[in-house]
Coordinates of C-alpha atoms in Angstrom, one line a residue:
M1 CA -8.5 4.9 -32.6
T2 CA -8.2 1.6 -30.6
L3 CA -4.8 0.3 -29.6
L4 CA -5.5 -3.1 -28.1
A5 CA -1.9 -4.2 -27.8
A6 CA -2.5 -7.8 -26.8
G7 CA -1.2 -9.4 -30.0
C8 CA 1.9 -11.6 -30.2
S9 CA 4.5 -9.2 -30.3
G10 CA 24.4 -16.3 4.8
T11 CA 26.3 -18.6 5.9
P12 CA 23.7 -20.1 8.4
P13 CA 24.5 -20.2 12.1
S14 CA 25.0 -23.6 13.7
G15 CA 22.0 -25.6 14.9
P16 CA 18.8 -26.7 13.1
R17 CA 17.1 -24.1 10.9
P18 CA 13.7 -24.3 9.1
D19 CA 14.0 -25.2 5.4
P20 CA 14.0 -22.2 3.0
A21 CA 10.9 -21.4 1.1
P22 CA 10.5 -23.1 -2.3
A23 CA 12.3 -21.4 -5.1
V24 CA 10.2 -19.2 -7.4
R25 CA 11.1 -17.6 -10.7
L26 CA 9.2 -16.0 -13.5
V27 CA 8.8 -17.5 -17.0
A28 CA 8.1 -15.1 -19.9
Y29 CA 5.6 -15.9 -22.6
A30 CA 6.8 -15.7 -26.2
G31 CA 3.4 -15.9 -27.7
C32 CA -0.3 -15.4 -27.1
D33 CA -1.3 -19.1 -27.7
A34 CA 0.8 -20.4 -24.8
L35 CA -0.4 -17.5 -22.5
L36 CA -4.1 -18.2 -23.3
D37 CA -3.7 -22.0 -22.7
D38 CA -2.0 -21.5 -19.3
L39 CA -4.7 -18.9 -18.2
R40 CA -7.5 -21.3 -19.2
R41 CA -5.9 -24.2 -17.4
A42 CA -5.3 -22.2 -14.2
T43 CA -8.9 -20.9 -14.3
V44 CA -10.4 -24.3 -14.8
D45 CA -8.8 -25.5 -11.6
R46 CA -10.6 -22.8 -9.7
V47 CA -14.1 -23.3 -11.2
G48 CA -17.0 -24.3 -8.9
P49 CA -20.7 -24.5 -9.4
D50 CA -21.1 -20.8 -9.0
G51 CA -18.0 -19.7 -11.0
L52 CA -14.6 -19.0 -9.7
S53 CA -13.8 -20.1 -6.1
D54 CA -10.9 -20.2 -3.7
A55 CA -9.9 -16.7 -4.5
P56 CA -7.1 -15.4 -2.3
M57 CA -8.2 -13.0 0.5
L58 CA -6.2 -9.8 0.2
P59 CA -5.0 -8.0 3.5
A60 CA -7.6 -3.2 -1.2
D61 CA -13.8 13.6 -18.9
G62 CA -16.8 14.5 -18.2
T63 CA -17.8 18.0 -17.1
W64 CA -16.0 19.9 -14.4
A65 CA -17.1 22.7 -12.1
L66 CA -15.0 25.2 -10.2
S67 CA -15.6 27.9 -7.6
K68 CA -15.3 31.5 -8.5
G69 CA -11.8 32.8 -8.8
G70 CA -8.7 32.5 -11.0
R71 CA -5.2 31.7 -10.1
L72 CA -3.9 31.6 -6.6
P73 CA -3.2 35.0 -5.1
A74 CA 0.2 36.5 -5.7
E75 CA 1.2 36.2 -2.1
A76 CA 0.8 32.4 -2.4
A77 CA 3.2 32.2 -5.4
G78 CA 6.2 31.2 -3.4
P79 CA 6.3 27.8 -1.6
Q80 CA 6.5 27.8 2.2
E81 CA 8.4 25.3 4.3
H82 CA 6.1 22.3 4.5
S83 CA 5.8 18.7 5.5
A84 CA 5.3 15.8 3.0
T85 CA 3.3 12.6 3.0
N86 CA 4.7 10.2 5.5
A87 CA 6.1 7.8 2.9
H88 CA 8.3 4.8 3.5
E89 CA 11.2 5.8 1.2
P90 CA 12.3 9.3 0.3
G91 CA 12.8 8.4 -3.4
A92 CA 9.3 7.1 -3.9
D93 CA 6.3 9.3 -3.0
E94 CA 3.1 7.6 -2.1
P95 CA -0.5 8.6 -3.0
D96 CA -2.6 10.1 -0.2
R97 CA -5.8 12.0 0.4
V98 CA -4.0 15.4 0.9
K99 CA -0.8 16.8 -0.8
T100 CA 1.0 20.1 -0.6
D101 CA 3.9 21.7 -2.4
G102 CA 4.1 24.6 0.1
R103 CA 2.3 26.9 -2.4
R104 CA -1.0 25.1 -2.5
I105 CA -2.8 22.3 -0.7
V106 CA -4.7 19.8 -2.8
A107 CA -7.3 17.4 -1.1
V108 CA -9.7 14.8 -2.4
A109 CA -12.9 13.9 -0.5
A110 CA -16.4 12.9 -1.4
G111 CA -15.9 12.9 -5.2
R112 CA -14.4 16.4 -5.3
L113 CA -10.9 17.9 -5.5
R114 CA -10.2 21.1 -3.6
V115 CA -7.3 23.5 -3.9
I116 CA -6.6 25.4 -0.7
D117 CA -4.5 28.6 -0.6
P118 CA -2.5 28.2 2.7
A119 CA -1.5 31.9 2.6
T120 CA -5.1 33.2 2.7
R121 CA -6.5 30.1 4.4
K122 CA -9.3 29.8 1.9
I123 CA -10.5 27.2 -0.5
A124 CA -9.5 28.7 -3.9
H125 CA -11.1 26.1 -6.2
T126 CA -13.4 23.1 -6.1
L127 CA -13.5 20.5 -8.9
D128 CA -16.1 17.8 -9.4
L129 CA -14.6 14.4 -10.3
P130 CA -17.1 12.6 -12.6
G131 CA -17.5 8.9 -11.9
S132 CA -16.4 9.3 -8.2
G133 CA -18.8 8.8 -5.4
R134 CA -18.8 9.9 -1.7
F135 CA -17.7 6.4 -0.5
D136 CA -15.1 5.7 -3.3
R137 CA -11.5 5.4 -2.2
A138 CA -9.6 8.3 -3.8
E139 CA -6.1 9.5 -3.3
L140 CA -3.7 11.7 -5.3
L141 CA -0.1 12.5 -6.4
L142 CA 1.3 15.9 -7.3
S143 CA 3.9 16.8 -10.0
G144 CA 4.4 20.5 -10.7
D145 CA 1.1 21.9 -11.8
R146 CA -0.5 18.5 -12.3
A147 CA -2.4 16.2 -9.9
L148 CA -3.2 12.5 -10.6
V149 CA -6.3 11.3 -8.8
L150 CA -6.4 7.5 -8.3
T151 CA -9.8 6.1 -7.5
N152 CA -11.1 2.6 -6.6
R153 CA -14.8 3.0 -7.4
A154 CA -18.0 0.9 -7.4
P155 CA -19.3 1.1 -11.0
S156 CA -23.0 0.7 -11.7
Y157 CA -24.4 -1.7 -14.2
A158 CA -27.7 -2.2 -15.9
G159 CA -29.9 -5.3 -15.6
D160 CA -30.6 -7.9 -13.0
A161 CA -27.2 -9.6 -13.1
P162 CA -23.7 -8.0 -13.0
P163 CA -21.5 -8.3 -16.1
P164 CA -18.9 -11.1 -16.4
G165 CA -16.0 -10.7 -13.9
Y166 CA -17.8 -7.9 -12.0
T167 CA -16.1 -7.5 -8.6
G168 CA -17.8 -4.4 -7.4
R169 CA -14.6 -2.4 -8.0
A170 CA -13.0 -0.5 -10.9
M171 CA -10.2 2.0 -11.3
R172 CA -10.3 5.5 -12.6
L173 CA -7.3 7.7 -13.1
T174 CA -8.0 11.4 -13.5
L175 CA -5.3 13.9 -14.5
V176 CA -5.9 17.5 -13.4
D177 CA -4.2 20.7 -14.6
L178 CA -3.6 23.0 -11.6
A179 CA -1.9 25.9 -13.5
G180 CA -5.0 28.0 -13.3
P181 CA -8.5 27.0 -12.3
P182 CA -8.3 23.2 -12.1
K183 CA -9.5 21.3 -15.1
I184 CA -9.5 17.7 -16.1
I185 CA -7.2 17.0 -19.0
G186 CA -7.3 13.2 -19.1
T187 CA -8.9 10.1 -17.7
M188 CA -8.2 6.4 -17.8
D189 CA -10.7 3.6 -16.8
S190 CA -10.3 -0.1 -16.3
D191 CA -12.3 -2.9 -14.6
V192 CA -9.4 -3.7 -12.2
Q193 CA -8.7 -3.2 -8.6
Y194 CA -6.2 -0.4 -7.9
L195 CA -3.7 -1.6 -5.3
D196 CA -1.0 1.2 -4.9
A197 CA 1.3 3.5 -6.7
R198 CA 4.8 5.1 -6.4
Q199 CA 6.1 8.3 -7.9
S200 CA 9.6 9.4 -8.7
G201 CA 9.8 12.8 -10.4
S202 CA 7.0 13.0 -12.9
T203 CA 6.9 9.2 -13.4
V204 CA 4.2 7.2 -11.7
R205 CA 4.1 3.4 -11.5
V206 CA 0.5 2.1 -10.8
V207 CA 0.0 -1.5 -9.6
V208 CA -3.5 -3.1 -10.3
R209 CA -5.0 -6.6 -9.8
S210 CA -7.6 -8.2 -12.0
E211 CA -9.7 -11.4 -12.2
P212 CA -11.0 -13.2 -15.3
R213 CA -14.2 -11.7 -16.8
I214 CA -16.2 -14.8 -17.8
A215 CA -20.0 -15.3 -17.8
F216 CA -20.7 -18.6 -16.0
P217 CA -24.0 -20.4 -16.7
G218 CA -23.9 -22.7 -13.7
G219 CA -25.8 -22.3 -10.5
T220 CA -26.0 -23.6 -7.0
G221 CA -27.3 -27.2 -6.6
R222 CA -26.8 -28.2 -10.2
E223 CA -24.6 -31.3 -10.5
D224 CA -23.6 -30.4 -14.1
A225 CA -22.8 -26.7 -13.3
I226 CA -19.1 -27.2 -12.8
E227 CA -18.7 -28.8 -16.2
E228 CA -20.7 -26.2 -17.9
N229 CA -18.6 -23.5 -16.3
R230 CA -15.4 -25.2 -17.4
V231 CA -16.6 -25.2 -20.9
E232 CA -17.1 -21.4 -20.8
V233 CA -13.5 -21.1 -19.6
W234 CA -12.2 -23.1 -22.6
K235 CA -14.2 -20.9 -24.9
A236 CA -13.1 -17.5 -23.3
P237 CA -10.8 -15.3 -25.4
L238 CA -7.5 -13.8 -24.1
D239 CA -9.2 -10.5 -23.6
A240 CA -11.2 -12.1 -20.7
W241 CA -8.0 -12.1 -18.7
L242 CA -6.0 -9.2 -20.0
P243 CA -7.5 -6.0 -18.7
A244 CA -8.0 -3.0 -21.0
F245 CA -7.0 0.5 -19.9
T246 CA -9.2 3.0 -21.8
L247 CA -8.5 6.7 -22.2
G248 CA -11.2 9.3 -22.3
D249 CA -10.9 9.6 -26.1
G250 CA -11.6 5.8 -26.6
R251 CA -8.1 4.6 -27.1
A252 CA -7.4 1.3 -25.2
Y253 CA -4.3 -0.6 -24.2
R254 CA -3.5 -4.1 -23.0
A255 CA -0.3 -5.8 -22.0
P256 CA 1.4 -7.4 -25.0
C257 CA 1.8 -11.1 -24.6
D258 CA 5.6 -10.8 -24.5
Q259 CA 5.2 -8.5 -21.5
V260 CA 3.3 -11.1 -19.5
S261 CA 5.1 -13.6 -17.2
R262 CA 4.1 -16.4 -14.8
P263 CA 5.7 -18.0 -11.7
S264 CA 7.5 -21.2 -12.6
S265 CA 5.9 -23.1 -9.7
Y266 CA 2.3 -22.6 -10.8
K267 CA -0.1 -21.2 -13.4
G268 CA -2.2 -18.2 -12.1
S269 CA -5.6 -17.1 -13.2
S270 CA -5.6 -13.6 -11.7
M271 CA -3.2 -11.0 -12.9
L272 CA -1.0 -8.2 -11.5
T273 CA -0.2 -5.4 -13.9
V274 CA 2.2 -2.5 -13.5
L275 CA 1.4 0.7 -15.5
T276 CA 3.9 3.6 -16.2
L277 CA 2.7 7.2 -16.6
D278 CA 4.6 10.4 -17.1
L279 CA 2.4 13.1 -15.7
G280 CA 4.3 15.8 -17.6
K281 CA 3.2 14.2 -20.9
G282 CA -0.4 13.4 -20.0
L283 CA -2.2 10.0 -20.0
G284 CA -1.2 8.0 -23.0
D285 CA 0.0 4.4 -23.4
P286 CA 0.5 3.1 -19.9
Q287 CA 3.1 0.6 -21.1
P288 CA 1.6 -2.3 -19.1
I289 CA 3.6 -5.3 -17.9
A290 CA 1.9 -8.2 -16.2
V291 CA 2.4 -11.3 -14.0
T292 CA -0.2 -14.1 -13.8
A293 CA -0.1 -14.1 -10.0
D294 CA -1.8 -12.6 -7.0
G295 CA -0.4 -9.9 -4.8
S296 CA -1.3 -7.1 -2.4
T297 CA 1.8 -5.5 -0.8
I298 CA 3.8 -2.9 -2.8
Y299 CA 7.2 -1.6 -1.9
G300 CA 9.3 0.8 -3.9
N301 CA 12.3 3.1 -3.4
G302 CA 12.5 4.9 -6.8
K303 CA 15.0 2.4 -8.3
S304 CA 13.2 -0.9 -7.7
L305 CA 9.5 -1.9 -7.3
Y306 CA 8.6 -5.1 -5.4
V307 CA 5.1 -6.7 -5.5
T308 CA 4.5 -9.6 -3.0
G309 CA 1.7 -12.1 -2.6
M310 CA 0.9 -15.6 -1.4
P311 CA 0.4 -18.4 -3.9
P312 CA -3.2 -19.6 -4.5
E313 CA -2.8 -23.1 -3.1
L314 CA -2.5 -21.6 0.4
F315 CA -6.1 -20.4 0.2
R316 CA -7.8 -23.6 -1.1
W317 CA -9.8 -25.7 1.3
S318 CA -8.7 -29.3 0.9
T319 CA -8.4 -32.4 2.9
K320 CA -4.8 -32.5 2.0
K321 CA -2.2 -30.9 4.2
R322 CA -1.7 -27.3 3.3
P323 CA 1.8 -26.1 2.5
E324 CA 3.5 -23.8 5.0
P325 CA 2.7 -20.1 4.4
H326 CA 5.2 -18.4 2.2
T327 CA 5.4 -15.1 0.3
D328 CA 6.4 -14.8 -3.3
I329 CA 8.3 -11.6 -4.3
Y330 CA 8.5 -10.1 -7.8
K331 CA 11.1 -7.4 -8.4
F332 CA 10.9 -4.8 -11.3
D333 CA 13.8 -2.6 -12.3
L334 CA 12.6 1.1 -12.6
G335 CA 15.7 2.3 -14.4
G336 CA 14.6 4.9 -16.9
S337 CA 11.2 6.5 -17.3
G338 CA 9.7 3.8 -19.7
R339 CA 8.2 0.4 -19.1
P340 CA 9.8 -1.3 -16.0
R341 CA 11.8 -4.4 -16.6
Y342 CA 11.1 -7.6 -14.8
A343 CA 14.3 -8.2 -12.8
A344 CA 13.9 -11.2 -10.5
S345 CA 11.7 -13.2 -8.2
G346 CA 12.0 -15.2 -5.0
S347 CA 10.2 -16.5 -2.0
V348 CA 10.4 -16.5 1.8
K349 CA 8.7 -18.5 4.5
G350 CA 5.9 -16.8 6.4
F351 CA 3.8 -13.7 5.6
L352 CA 4.5 -10.0 5.6
L353 CA 2.8 -7.5 7.8
N354 CA 2.9 -4.6 5.3
Q355 CA 5.4 -2.7 3.1
Y356 CA 7.5 -1.6 6.1
A357 CA 8.5 -5.3 6.5
M358 CA 10.6 -4.8 3.3
S359 CA 13.6 -2.7 2.6
E360 CA 16.3 -2.6 -0.1
H361 CA 19.7 -1.7 1.1
G362 CA 23.2 -2.2 -0.5
G363 CA 21.6 -4.1 -3.4
N364 CA 19.9 -6.6 -1.0
L365 CA 16.3 -7.0 -0.1
R366 CA 15.6 -7.5 3.6
L367 CA 12.2 -8.8 4.8
A368 CA 10.6 -9.7 8.2
T369 CA 8.0 -12.4 8.2
T370 CA 5.9 -14.4 10.7
T371 CA 5.1 -18.1 10.3
D372 CA 1.8 -19.0 11.9
R373 CA 1.1 -22.7 11.9
D374 CA -1.0 -22.9 15.1
G375 CA -0.1 -19.7 17.0
A376 CA 1.9 -21.3 19.8
K377 CA 4.5 -22.5 17.3
S378 CA 4.8 -19.3 15.3
Q379 CA 8.0 -17.4 15.1
S380 CA 9.4 -14.4 13.2
S381 CA 12.4 -14.2 11.0
V382 CA 14.5 -11.6 9.2
H383 CA 15.6 -12.6 5.7
V384 CA 18.2 -11.2 3.4
L385 CA 17.8 -11.8 -0.4
A386 CA 20.4 -11.1 -3.1
Q387 CA 19.7 -10.9 -6.8
R388 CA 21.5 -13.5 -8.8
G389 CA 20.4 -13.3 -12.4
A390 CA 16.6 -13.7 -12.4
R391 CA 16.5 -15.1 -8.9
L392 CA 16.3 -13.5 -5.5
D393 CA 18.3 -16.0 -3.4
Q394 CA 18.4 -16.1 0.4
V395 CA 21.9 -15.3 1.6
G396 CA 21.2 -14.7 5.3
R397 CA 18.4 -15.2 7.9
L398 CA 17.8 -14.8 11.6
D399 CA 15.1 -17.0 13.1
G400 CA 13.5 -17.3 16.5
L401 CA 12.1 -13.8 17.1
G402 CA 9.0 -13.6 19.2
K403 CA 8.3 -17.3 19.6
G404 CA 4.5 -17.8 19.9
E405 CA 3.9 -14.2 18.8
R406 CA 3.5 -12.4 15.6
I407 CA 5.0 -9.2 14.1
H408 CA 3.2 -5.9 14.8
A409 CA 5.7 -3.4 13.5
V410 CA 8.9 -3.3 11.5
R411 CA 11.3 -0.6 10.6
F412 CA 14.6 -0.9 8.6
L413 CA 17.0 2.0 9.2
G414 CA 20.3 1.6 7.3
A415 CA 22.0 -1.6 8.4
T416 CA 19.6 -2.2 11.4
A417 CA 16.2 -3.7 11.6
Y418 CA 13.7 -3.0 14.5
V419 CA 11.0 -5.7 14.9
V420 CA 8.1 -5.6 17.3
T421 CA 6.3 -8.8 18.2
F422 CA 3.5 -9.2 20.6
R423 CA 1.2 -11.6 22.5
R424 CA 1.4 -10.5 26.1
T425 CA 4.4 -8.3 26.1
D426 CA 6.2 -6.3 23.5
P427 CA 9.7 -7.4 22.6
L428 CA 11.4 -4.7 20.5
Y429 CA 14.2 -6.5 18.8
A430 CA 17.3 -4.8 17.2
V431 CA 18.9 -6.8 14.4
D432 CA 22.3 -5.9 13.0
L433 CA 22.4 -6.5 9.2
T434 CA 25.9 -5.0 8.6
D435 CA 27.0 -8.5 7.4
P436 CA 23.9 -9.5 5.3
R437 CA 25.0 -13.2 5.5
R438 CA 25.0 -13.2 9.3
P439 CA 22.2 -11.2 10.7
R440 CA 22.5 -11.0 14.5
R441 CA 20.3 -9.9 17.3
T442 CA 21.9 -7.1 19.2
G443 CA 19.1 -6.0 21.6
E444 CA 15.8 -6.9 23.0
L445 CA 13.4 -4.8 25.1
K446 CA 10.4 -6.3 26.8
I447 CA 7.6 -4.0 27.9
T448 CA 3.8 -4.3 28.2
G449 CA 1.8 -3.3 25.1
Y450 CA 3.2 -3.0 21.6
S451 CA 4.0 -0.5 18.8
A452 CA 2.2 -1.0 15.5
Y453 CA 4.1 1.8 13.7
L454 CA 7.8 2.8 14.2
H455 CA 9.2 6.2 13.0
P456 CA 12.8 7.5 13.1
A457 CA 13.1 10.6 15.3
G458 CA 16.8 11.3 14.8
G459 CA 19.6 11.2 17.3
G460 CA 19.4 7.4 17.8
R461 CA 15.7 7.6 18.8
L462 CA 12.6 5.8 17.5
L463 CA 8.9 6.8 18.0
G464 CA 6.4 4.0 18.4
V465 CA 2.6 4.3 18.1
G466 CA 0.5 1.4 19.3
Q467 CA -1.4 0.1 22.3
A468 CA -0.7 0.0 26.0
A469 CA -1.6 -3.4 27.6
E470 CA -1.8 -5.2 30.9
T471 CA 0.5 -8.1 31.7
S472 CA -2.2 -10.5 30.5
G473 CA -2.0 -8.9 27.1
R474 CA -5.3 -7.1 27.2
T475 CA -4.9 -3.7 25.5
T476 CA -6.0 -0.6 27.4
G477 CA -5.5 2.4 25.1
L478 CA -3.3 4.4 22.7
Q479 CA 0.3 4.5 23.6
V480 CA 3.1 6.7 22.0
S481 CA 6.6 5.6 23.1
L482 CA 10.0 7.2 22.6
F483 CA 12.9 4.7 22.4
D484 CA 16.6 5.2 22.6
V485 CA 18.1 2.8 20.2
S486 CA 21.6 4.2 20.1
G487 CA 22.7 1.2 22.1
A488 CA 20.6 -1.5 23.7
P489 CA 17.0 -0.5 23.1
R490 CA 15.3 1.3 26.1
R491 CA 12.1 3.3 26.4
I492 CA 12.8 6.8 27.7
A493 CA 9.3 8.3 27.5
A494 CA 5.7 7.4 26.8
Y495 CA 2.3 9.0 26.6
T496 CA -1.0 7.0 26.9
L497 CA -4.6 7.8 26.2
P498 CA -6.8 5.2 27.9
G499 CA -9.5 3.6 25.8
A500 CA -8.3 5.1 22.5
T501 CA -7.0 3.8 19.3
S502 CA -5.4 5.5 16.3
Q503 CA -5.6 4.9 12.5
V504 CA -1.8 5.3 12.6
E505 CA -1.7 1.7 13.8
F506 CA -2.8 0.5 10.4
D507 CA -2.2 3.6 8.2
P508 CA 1.1 5.4 8.6
H509 CA -0.1 8.2 6.3
A510 CA -2.1 9.5 9.2
F511 CA 1.1 10.2 11.2
L512 CA 2.9 13.5 11.3
Y513 CA 6.3 14.2 12.8
W514 CA 7.8 17.6 12.2
P515 CA 11.5 17.4 13.2
K516 CA 12.1 21.1 13.3
S517 CA 10.0 21.5 16.5
G518 CA 9.3 18.0 17.5
L519 CA 5.6 18.5 16.7
T520 CA 3.9 15.2 16.5
V521 CA 0.2 14.6 15.4
V522 CA -1.6 11.3 16.0
P523 CA -5.3 11.0 15.3
A524 CA -7.0 9.4 18.3
S525 CA -10.5 7.9 18.5
R526 CA -12.5 6.3 21.3
G527 CA -15.3 5.1 18.9
D528 CA -15.6 2.5 16.2
G529 CA -14.8 4.9 13.3
M530 CA -12.8 7.9 12.4
A531 CA -15.7 10.4 12.5
D532 CA -15.0 11.1 16.1
A533 CA -11.2 11.1 15.8
E534 CA -9.4 14.1 17.3
A535 CA -5.8 15.2 16.5
L536 CA -3.7 14.5 19.5
V537 CA -0.8 17.0 19.3
L538 CA 2.4 16.1 21.1
T539 CA 5.8 17.6 21.5
V540 CA 8.7 15.2 21.3
T541 CA 12.1 16.4 22.6
G542 CA 15.3 14.6 23.3
S543 CA 14.0 12.5 26.1
S544 CA 10.3 13.4 26.7
I545 CA 6.8 13.3 25.2
T546 CA 4.4 16.0 26.3
R547 CA 0.9 16.8 25.3
A548 CA 0.6 20.2 23.5
G549 CA -3.1 20.0 23.0
R550 CA -5.8 18.5 20.8
I551 CA -7.8 19.6 17.7
R552 CA -11.3 18.6 17.1
Q553 CA -13.4 19.3 13.9
P554 CA -16.5 18.0 12.1
G555 CA -15.9 14.6 10.6
G556 CA -13.0 13.9 12.9
V557 CA -9.3 14.1 11.8
V558 CA -7.8 11.7 9.2
R559 CA -4.7 13.7 8.0
S560 CA -2.5 16.6 9.0
L561 CA 0.4 18.6 7.6
V562 CA 2.5 21.7 8.2
V563 CA 2.8 24.7 5.9
G564 CA 4.8 27.5 7.3
D565 CA 3.7 28.2 10.8
T566 CA 0.3 26.5 10.4
L567 CA -0.8 23.1 11.3
W568 CA -3.5 21.9 8.9
T569 CA -5.9 19.0 9.8
F570 CA -8.3 17.3 7.5
S571 CA -11.5 15.3 7.4
D572 CA -14.1 14.5 4.8
D573 CA -16.1 17.5 6.0
G574 CA -13.4 20.2 5.8
A575 CA -10.0 21.5 6.8
R576 CA -8.8 23.4 9.9
A577 CA -5.9 25.8 10.1
T578 CA -4.2 26.1 13.5
G579 CA -1.1 28.0 14.6
T580 CA 1.7 25.6 15.5
A581 CA 3.1 27.8 18.3
A582 CA 0.1 28.1 20.6
L583 CA -2.3 25.8 18.8
D584 CA -4.6 28.8 18.4
E585 CA -7.4 28.3 15.8
S586 CA -7.0 30.3 12.7
A587 CA -9.8 29.2 10.4
W588 CA -12.3 26.4 9.6
L589 CA -12.8 25.6 5.9
P590 CA -15.9 23.5 5.4
Y591 CA -16.2 21.4 2.3
R592 CA -19.4 22.2 0.4

């Protein structure tokens, strides 16, 4: 049965301030004819002799096998106290390579899912994930006795030339039943790029990006190639743009035309689609809703989902003056468990670092951005947007942070924002957002080096992971800092590891902080990759950071978590269990 549902169905402070970003809103399509016409027109504008050009650069069934054994042993039936994925917001869990519920640990690596019993410190089950390769990016979410594996994979194709729209990436969702020996109970495939997902309860929202799938006959050096390619665009059907999401039983779904919108300021050729899945009910209709725009950064808190991106004209080479960088924001209301509702859109000057540069609080969206015209003139700002109907309007803004620098880390905690900028020194700014219409700077700490990730440590303290640096700005190695931000920001402790870096600097999921004991784990590497990364284990107290030890294992260390009194560390080669008290090794579990 095929279900291709694509048918019509602040008061500003005194003094000069930069102009606000151009307004943006979304326009819904009432029918498929208008949608197809806009998609064709937007794609024709991007066509070159080799096909599509000027694409934005983004900051990315079958059989199953299991090991011998049945259910987890009885002694593992009760969950132990455990850590969780280091997610931005408590109401929106984020996919990661390893998950635990305190009763079991589930890990994905090299095309396989493994279930570890933390009580016996043994691998209880191993499940092959068909269609997943060793180098595919896979991560998972847990809901009760079910795991959803989300994979960006590199699909193979037959013939000398790739199929139309081939990007070298595709998405596979695999739903696994963990109640007994793990088994695959559903799959969903699509030729899209998986961006990110958020989970609240058993409901998962998956955000994907897709490009038109059109076969272009033109070739390099042919003067008539562009015109021939444009003809193909005008001949292409709507299905060339609307991605299909196909279940293992052959059923397929597309976004209905009345669930597709476009920015009012331009017509896009690429597409962002939000899927909704209830893991308790299995993989069925993903209820897609789409925007004909580009995006790469996802932020969610369980109630709202924001997708942000930069408009395509910013990436087009032209003799004309380029517009100033600005970021478009699309908000979706997640009320209920069904299809999300498009709520509002807006725009801010500059570009975002990552999802931590956004935070919804008191009904307002706060963002921190950097404008980067020529480096020396760059500055950073904190914006406050309020929803007014279908618009996200700017109601407050603070400019002038880190002039000549760019943002390296942001953390919003309640009504306060902490922003790190860097060029030669690291100003840590504290911004009071109690009055969203009048953000004000309340503190500034200048030190050498910078923090690339900030984490709340309780008691008016903030942990920072980044790089130490000389006064010239040259970085010298990994630095973990403890800040007192109960008043004017001040650094009260630091630990440095010369010549090292950490994946925490660009991937907060690699960071572990266990408030109960102050146990802090930071993967550290002195090489070019993560294969040689060791787990640097620190103890953070009220005013100090001390080294407790380090953990090494084959394949390095990419993740860590706590279950009971055991620290677990993970690589693509296996898992290691270490006692948290004395860091005494308990067991090494190789993946085979």
